[in-house]
């Protein structure tokens, strides 16, 4: 099927816009069946829909964490360890995301979701990215380049680091989405 144009959405930070455009381009024109298909028919391998649901879950966790930090109204005092700084450098600055690390349970997609259309996934993804952009923008002025939220593996990160982390994480899953949609 011919792919149609990516729909126009609300403006977000350029790094988050890059994520949205990259993922939307992969999904546009795919059928719900293609998006729900597991590579090689193996249900243990995520479908494109599950990858998008996983990414959306990570963005929701960031939203929840930042909103909690905003409610507390005080800065995060944690400092990253040397190991966490090294992981932050690799992931946030150099754009490297280690392969083979299992996703934490709270961001693993459910296996029993009904198939969603590309338009539904793109809309959901766009809305969640816009919501994350909004909370990051709200905390950024008061954060003053200090850490705002702890990541489970990378430790405490600043707002710019969170944006770069999410870009690197989304790019990490691109090949997985391509494999899942190509295999149908």
PDB file of C-alpha atoms in Angstrom:
ATOM      1  CA  UNK A   1       0.000   0.000   0.000  1.00  0.00           C
ATOM      2  CA  UNK A   2       1.218   3.487  -0.800  1.00  0.00           C
ATOM      3  CA  UNK A   3       2.146   5.506   2.227  1.00  0.00           C
ATOM      4  CA  UNK A   4       0.312   8.774   2.725  1.00  0.00           C
ATOM      5  CA  UNK A   5       1.815  11.923   4.168  1.00  0.00           C
ATOM      6  CA  UNK A   6       2.558  12.184   7.890  1.00  0.00           C
ATOM      7  CA  UNK A   7      -0.188  14.294   9.520  1.00  0.00           C
ATOM      8  CA  UNK A   8       0.716  17.720  10.873  1.00  0.00           C
ATOM      9  CA  UNK A   9       0.693  17.944  14.674  1.00  0.00           C
ATOM     10  CA  UNK A  10       1.288  20.449  17.444  1.00  0.00           C
ATOM     11  CA  UNK A  11       4.750  21.967  17.665  1.00  0.00           C
ATOM     12  CA  UNK A  12       7.053  20.347  20.212  1.00  0.00           C
ATOM     13  CA  UNK A  13      10.755  20.644  21.025  1.00  0.00           C
ATOM     14  CA  UNK A  14      12.831  19.803  17.912  1.00  0.00           C
ATOM     15  CA  UNK A  15      14.233  16.588  19.451  1.00  0.00           C
ATOM     16  CA  UNK A  16      10.746  15.329  20.263  1.00  0.00           C
ATOM     17  CA  UNK A  17       9.520  16.460  16.847  1.00  0.00           C
ATOM     18  CA  UNK A  18      12.299  14.384  15.318  1.00  0.00           C
ATOM     19  CA  UNK A  19      11.047  11.331  17.237  1.00  0.00           C
ATOM     20  CA  UNK A  20       7.449  11.923  16.175  1.00  0.00           C
ATOM     21  CA  UNK A  21       8.361  12.410  12.514  1.00  0.00           C
ATOM     22  CA  UNK A  22      10.658   9.389  12.429  1.00  0.00           C
ATOM     23  CA  UNK A  23       8.126   7.035  13.987  1.00  0.00           C
ATOM     24  CA  UNK A  24       5.119   8.448  12.130  1.00  0.00           C
ATOM     25  CA  UNK A  25       6.894   7.974   8.810  1.00  0.00           C
ATOM     26  CA  UNK A  26       7.428   4.302   9.668  1.00  0.00           C
ATOM     27  CA  UNK A  27       3.758   3.789  10.562  1.00  0.00           C
ATOM     28  CA  UNK A  28       1.927   5.768   7.868  1.00  0.00           C
ATOM     29  CA  UNK A  29       0.304   3.474   5.339  1.00  0.00           C
ATOM     30  CA  UNK A  30       0.620   0.329   7.462  1.00  0.00           C
ATOM     31  CA  UNK A  31      -2.520  -1.667   8.134  1.00  0.00           C
ATOM     32  CA  UNK A  32      -3.588  -2.567  11.666  1.00  0.00           C
ATOM     33  CA  UNK A  33      -2.737  -6.162  10.755  1.00  0.00           C
ATOM     34  CA  UNK A  34       0.827  -5.194   9.756  1.00  0.00           C
ATOM     35  CA  UNK A  35       1.274  -3.198  12.950  1.00  0.00           C
ATOM     36  CA  UNK A  36       0.039  -6.067  15.145  1.00  0.00           C
ATOM     37  CA  UNK A  37       2.189  -8.694  13.366  1.00  0.00           C
ATOM     38  CA  UNK A  38       5.023 -10.272  15.381  1.00  0.00           C
ATOM     39  CA  UNK A  39       8.288 -10.723  13.446  1.00  0.00           C
ATOM     40  CA  UNK A  40       8.698 -14.305  12.198  1.00  0.00           C
ATOM     41  CA  UNK A  41       5.300 -15.054  13.783  1.00  0.00           C
ATOM     42  CA  UNK A  42       7.006 -15.217  17.189  1.00  0.00           C
ATOM     43  CA  UNK A  43       4.735 -13.720  19.898  1.00  0.00           C
ATOM     44  CA  UNK A  44       7.758 -13.168  22.147  1.00  0.00           C
ATOM     45  CA  UNK A  45       9.031 -10.573  19.638  1.00  0.00           C
ATOM     46  CA  UNK A  46       7.253  -7.239  19.770  1.00  0.00           C
ATOM     47  CA  UNK A  47       5.019  -6.075  16.974  1.00  0.00           C
ATOM     48  CA  UNK A  48       5.378  -2.497  15.680  1.00  0.00           C
ATOM     49  CA  UNK A  49       2.289  -1.598  17.716  1.00  0.00           C
ATOM     50  CA  UNK A  50       3.884  -3.011  20.873  1.00  0.00           C
ATOM     51  CA  UNK A  51       7.086  -1.054  20.219  1.00  0.00           C
ATOM     52  CA  UNK A  52       5.054   2.169  19.952  1.00  0.00           C
ATOM     53  CA  UNK A  53       3.124   1.236  23.119  1.00  0.00           C
ATOM     54  CA  UNK A  54       6.461   0.618  24.883  1.00  0.00           C
ATOM     55  CA  UNK A  55       7.826   4.004  23.801  1.00  0.00           C
ATOM     56  CA  UNK A  56       4.591   5.716  24.814  1.00  0.00           C
ATOM     57  CA  UNK A  57       4.780   4.025  28.228  1.00  0.00           C
ATOM     58  CA  UNK A  58       8.309   5.387  28.742  1.00  0.00           C
ATOM     59  CA  UNK A  59       7.108   8.888  27.858  1.00  0.00           C
ATOM     60  CA  UNK A  60       4.199   8.504  30.303  1.00  0.00           C
ATOM     61  CA  UNK A  61       6.631   7.482  33.052  1.00  0.00           C
ATOM     62  CA  UNK A  62       8.646  10.641  32.367  1.00  0.00           C
ATOM     63  CA  UNK A  63       5.465  12.729  32.485  1.00  0.00           C
ATOM     64  CA  UNK A  64       4.411  11.171  35.801  1.00  0.00           C
ATOM     65  CA  UNK A  65       7.877  11.592  37.291  1.00  0.00           C
ATOM     66  CA  UNK A  66       8.176  15.254  36.253  1.00  0.00           C
ATOM     67  CA  UNK A  67       4.634  16.036  37.441  1.00  0.00           C
ATOM     68  CA  UNK A  68       5.524  14.491  40.803  1.00  0.00           C
ATOM     69  CA  UNK A  69       8.676  16.614  40.947  1.00  0.00           C
ATOM     70  CA  UNK A  70       6.631  19.740  40.123  1.00  0.00           C
ATOM     71  CA  UNK A  71       4.157  18.923  42.943  1.00  0.00           C
ATOM     72  CA  UNK A  72       6.992  18.525  45.424  1.00  0.00           C
ATOM     73  CA  UNK A  73       8.288  21.936  44.393  1.00  0.00           C
ATOM     74  CA  UNK A  74      11.872  21.213  45.353  1.00  0.00           C
ATOM     75  CA  UNK A  75      14.914  20.252  43.304  1.00  0.00           C
ATOM     76  CA  UNK A  76      16.202  16.726  43.010  1.00  0.00           C
ATOM     77  CA  UNK A  77      19.367  16.498  45.082  1.00  0.00           C
ATOM     78  CA  UNK A  78      20.638  13.155  43.783  1.00  0.00           C
ATOM     79  CA  UNK A  79      23.915  13.157  41.881  1.00  0.00           C
ATOM     80  CA  UNK A  80      24.806  10.616  39.206  1.00  0.00           C
ATOM     81  CA  UNK A  81      27.486   8.054  40.015  1.00  0.00           C
ATOM     82  CA  UNK A  82      30.510   7.709  37.755  1.00  0.00           C
ATOM     83  CA  UNK A  83      28.913   4.670  36.092  1.00  0.00           C
ATOM     84  CA  UNK A  84      25.659   6.593  35.511  1.00  0.00           C
ATOM     85  CA  UNK A  85      27.599   9.541  34.050  1.00  0.00           C
ATOM     86  CA  UNK A  86      29.300   7.148  31.636  1.00  0.00           C
ATOM     87  CA  UNK A  87      25.934   5.657  30.604  1.00  0.00           C
ATOM     88  CA  UNK A  88      24.482   9.171  30.208  1.00  0.00           C
ATOM     89  CA  UNK A  89      27.403  10.153  27.987  1.00  0.00           C
ATOM     90  CA  UNK A  90      26.939   7.060  25.803  1.00  0.00           C
ATOM     91  CA  UNK A  91      23.164   7.355  25.574  1.00  0.00           C
ATOM     92  CA  UNK A  92      22.342  11.055  25.756  1.00  0.00           C
ATOM     93  CA  UNK A  93      25.436  12.569  24.150  1.00  0.00           C
ATOM     94  CA  UNK A  94      26.725   9.906  21.777  1.00  0.00           C
ATOM     95  CA  UNK A  95      23.326   8.420  20.867  1.00  0.00           C
ATOM     96  CA  UNK A  96      24.263   4.825  21.706  1.00  0.00           C
ATOM     97  CA  UNK A  97      21.593   2.600  23.238  1.00  0.00           C
ATOM     98  CA  UNK A  98      22.797  -0.826  24.422  1.00  0.00           C
ATOM     99  CA  UNK A  99      21.104  -3.779  22.743  1.00  0.00           C
ATOM    100  CA  UNK A 100      19.757  -6.769  24.590  1.00  0.00           C
ATOM    101  CA  UNK A 101      18.752  -5.016  27.790  1.00  0.00           C
ATOM    102  CA  UNK A 102      15.269  -6.134  28.784  1.00  0.00           C
ATOM    103  CA  UNK A 103      12.687  -3.404  29.211  1.00  0.00           C
ATOM    104  CA  UNK A 104      11.492  -2.823  32.784  1.00  0.00           C
ATOM    105  CA  UNK A 105       8.095  -4.449  33.441  1.00  0.00           C
ATOM    106  CA  UNK A 106       6.183  -1.137  33.833  1.00  0.00           C
ATOM    107  CA  UNK A 107       7.014  -0.204  30.228  1.00  0.00           C
ATOM    108  CA  UNK A 108       6.488  -3.610  28.628  1.00  0.00           C
ATOM    109  CA  UNK A 109       3.519  -3.550  26.264  1.00  0.00           C
ATOM    110  CA  UNK A 110       0.549  -5.794  26.950  1.00  0.00           C
ATOM    111  CA  UNK A 111       0.270  -8.809  24.685  1.00  0.00           C
ATOM    112  CA  UNK A 112      -3.511  -8.719  24.454  1.00  0.00           C
ATOM    113  CA  UNK A 113      -4.166  -5.273  22.986  1.00  0.00           C
ATOM    114  CA  UNK A 114      -6.608  -5.130  20.067  1.00  0.00           C
ATOM    115  CA  UNK A 115      -4.942  -4.055  16.815  1.00  0.00           C
ATOM    116  CA  UNK A 116      -4.720  -0.292  16.313  1.00  0.00           C
ATOM    117  CA  UNK A 117      -4.550   1.597  13.047  1.00  0.00           C
ATOM    118  CA  UNK A 118      -1.527   3.655  12.073  1.00  0.00           C
ATOM    119  CA  UNK A 119      -3.617   6.815  12.532  1.00  0.00           C
ATOM    120  CA  UNK A 120      -4.571   5.768  16.078  1.00  0.00           C
ATOM    121  CA  UNK A 121      -0.961   4.992  17.016  1.00  0.00           C
ATOM    122  CA  UNK A 122       0.328   8.224  15.475  1.00  0.00           C
ATOM    123  CA  UNK A 123      -2.333  10.274  17.275  1.00  0.00           C
ATOM    124  CA  UNK A 124      -1.642   8.585  20.608  1.00  0.00           C
ATOM    125  CA  UNK A 125       2.094   8.946  20.145  1.00  0.00           C
ATOM    126  CA  UNK A 126       1.761  12.614  19.152  1.00  0.00           C
ATOM    127  CA  UNK A 127      -0.469  13.414  22.128  1.00  0.00           C
ATOM    128  CA  UNK A 128       1.886  11.716  24.578  1.00  0.00           C
ATOM    129  CA  UNK A 129       4.966  13.430  23.137  1.00  0.00           C
ATOM    130  CA  UNK A 130       3.162  16.797  23.345  1.00  0.00           C
ATOM    131  CA  UNK A 131       2.219  16.106  26.977  1.00  0.00           C
ATOM    132  CA  UNK A 132       5.814  15.162  27.793  1.00  0.00           C
ATOM    133  CA  UNK A 133       7.072  18.275  26.035  1.00  0.00           C
ATOM    134  CA  UNK A 134       4.662  20.370  28.096  1.00  0.00           C
ATOM    135  CA  UNK A 135       5.863  19.046  31.475  1.00  0.00           C
ATOM    136  CA  UNK A 136       9.515  19.263  30.448  1.00  0.00           C
ATOM    137  CA  UNK A 137       8.936  22.870  29.382  1.00  0.00           C
ATOM    138  CA  UNK A 138       7.200  23.609  32.705  1.00  0.00           C
ATOM    139  CA  UNK A 139      10.048  22.308  34.852  1.00  0.00           C
ATOM    140  CA  UNK A 140      12.950  23.477  32.691  1.00  0.00           C
ATOM    141  CA  UNK A 141      13.049  27.155  33.849  1.00  0.00           C
ATOM    142  CA  UNK A 142      13.080  26.280  37.544  1.00  0.00           C
ATOM    143  CA  UNK A 143      15.516  23.387  37.023  1.00  0.00           C
ATOM    144  CA  UNK A 144      18.195  25.766  35.757  1.00  0.00           C
ATOM    145  CA  UNK A 145      20.173  22.902  34.148  1.00  0.00           C
ATOM    146  CA  UNK A 146      20.051  20.800  37.326  1.00  0.00           C
ATOM    147  CA  UNK A 147      18.850  17.216  37.424  1.00  0.00           C
ATOM    148  CA  UNK A 148      15.069  16.847  37.495  1.00  0.00           C
ATOM    149  CA  UNK A 149      14.291  13.140  37.529  1.00  0.00           C
ATOM    150  CA  UNK A 150      15.998   9.786  38.082  1.00  0.00           C
ATOM    151  CA  UNK A 151      16.132   7.216  35.302  1.00  0.00           C
ATOM    152  CA  UNK A 152      16.206   3.605  36.499  1.00  0.00           C
ATOM    153  CA  UNK A 153      19.543   2.826  34.838  1.00  0.00           C
ATOM    154  CA  UNK A 154      21.027   6.196  33.876  1.00  0.00           C
ATOM    155  CA  UNK A 155      20.394   7.938  37.185  1.00  0.00           C
ATOM    156  CA  UNK A 156      19.466  11.593  37.680  1.00  0.00           C
ATOM    157  CA  UNK A 157      19.219  13.593  34.454  1.00  0.00           C
ATOM    158  CA  UNK A 158      18.548  17.166  33.343  1.00  0.00           C
ATOM    159  CA  UNK A 159      15.714  18.191  30.996  1.00  0.00           C
ATOM    160  CA  UNK A 160      18.021  18.269  27.930  1.00  0.00           C
ATOM    161  CA  UNK A 161      19.334  14.827  28.850  1.00  0.00           C
ATOM    162  CA  UNK A 162      15.779  13.467  29.090  1.00  0.00           C
ATOM    163  CA  UNK A 163      14.970  14.770  25.598  1.00  0.00           C
ATOM    164  CA  UNK A 164      18.148  13.261  24.155  1.00  0.00           C
ATOM    165  CA  UNK A 165      17.553   9.980  26.000  1.00  0.00           C
ATOM    166  CA  UNK A 166      14.084   9.651  24.477  1.00  0.00           C
ATOM    167  CA  UNK A 167      15.444  10.418  20.992  1.00  0.00           C
ATOM    168  CA  UNK A 168      18.167   7.762  21.360  1.00  0.00           C
ATOM    169  CA  UNK A 169      15.670   5.266  22.770  1.00  0.00           C
ATOM    170  CA  UNK A 170      13.222   5.815  19.885  1.00  0.00           C
ATOM    171  CA  UNK A 171      16.001   5.462  17.300  1.00  0.00           C
ATOM    172  CA  UNK A 172      17.028   2.221  18.993  1.00  0.00           C
ATOM    173  CA  UNK A 173      13.603   0.746  18.183  1.00  0.00           C
ATOM    174  CA  UNK A 174      13.424   1.850  14.515  1.00  0.00           C
ATOM    175  CA  UNK A 175      14.937  -1.362  13.125  1.00  0.00           C
ATOM    176  CA  UNK A 176      12.535  -3.381  15.261  1.00  0.00           C
ATOM    177  CA  UNK A 177       9.541  -1.520  13.789  1.00  0.00           C
ATOM    178  CA  UNK A 178      10.884  -1.933  10.257  1.00  0.00           C
ATOM    179  CA  UNK A 179      11.397  -5.682  10.783  1.00  0.00           C
ATOM    180  CA  UNK A 180       7.935  -6.139  12.222  1.00  0.00           C
ATOM    181  CA  UNK A 181       6.132  -4.280   9.411  1.00  0.00           C
ATOM    182  CA  UNK A 182       8.298  -5.688   6.594  1.00  0.00           C
ATOM    183  CA  UNK A 183       7.750  -9.275   7.677  1.00  0.00           C
ATOM    184  CA  UNK A 184       4.025  -9.243   6.787  1.00  0.00           C
TER     185      UNK A 184
END
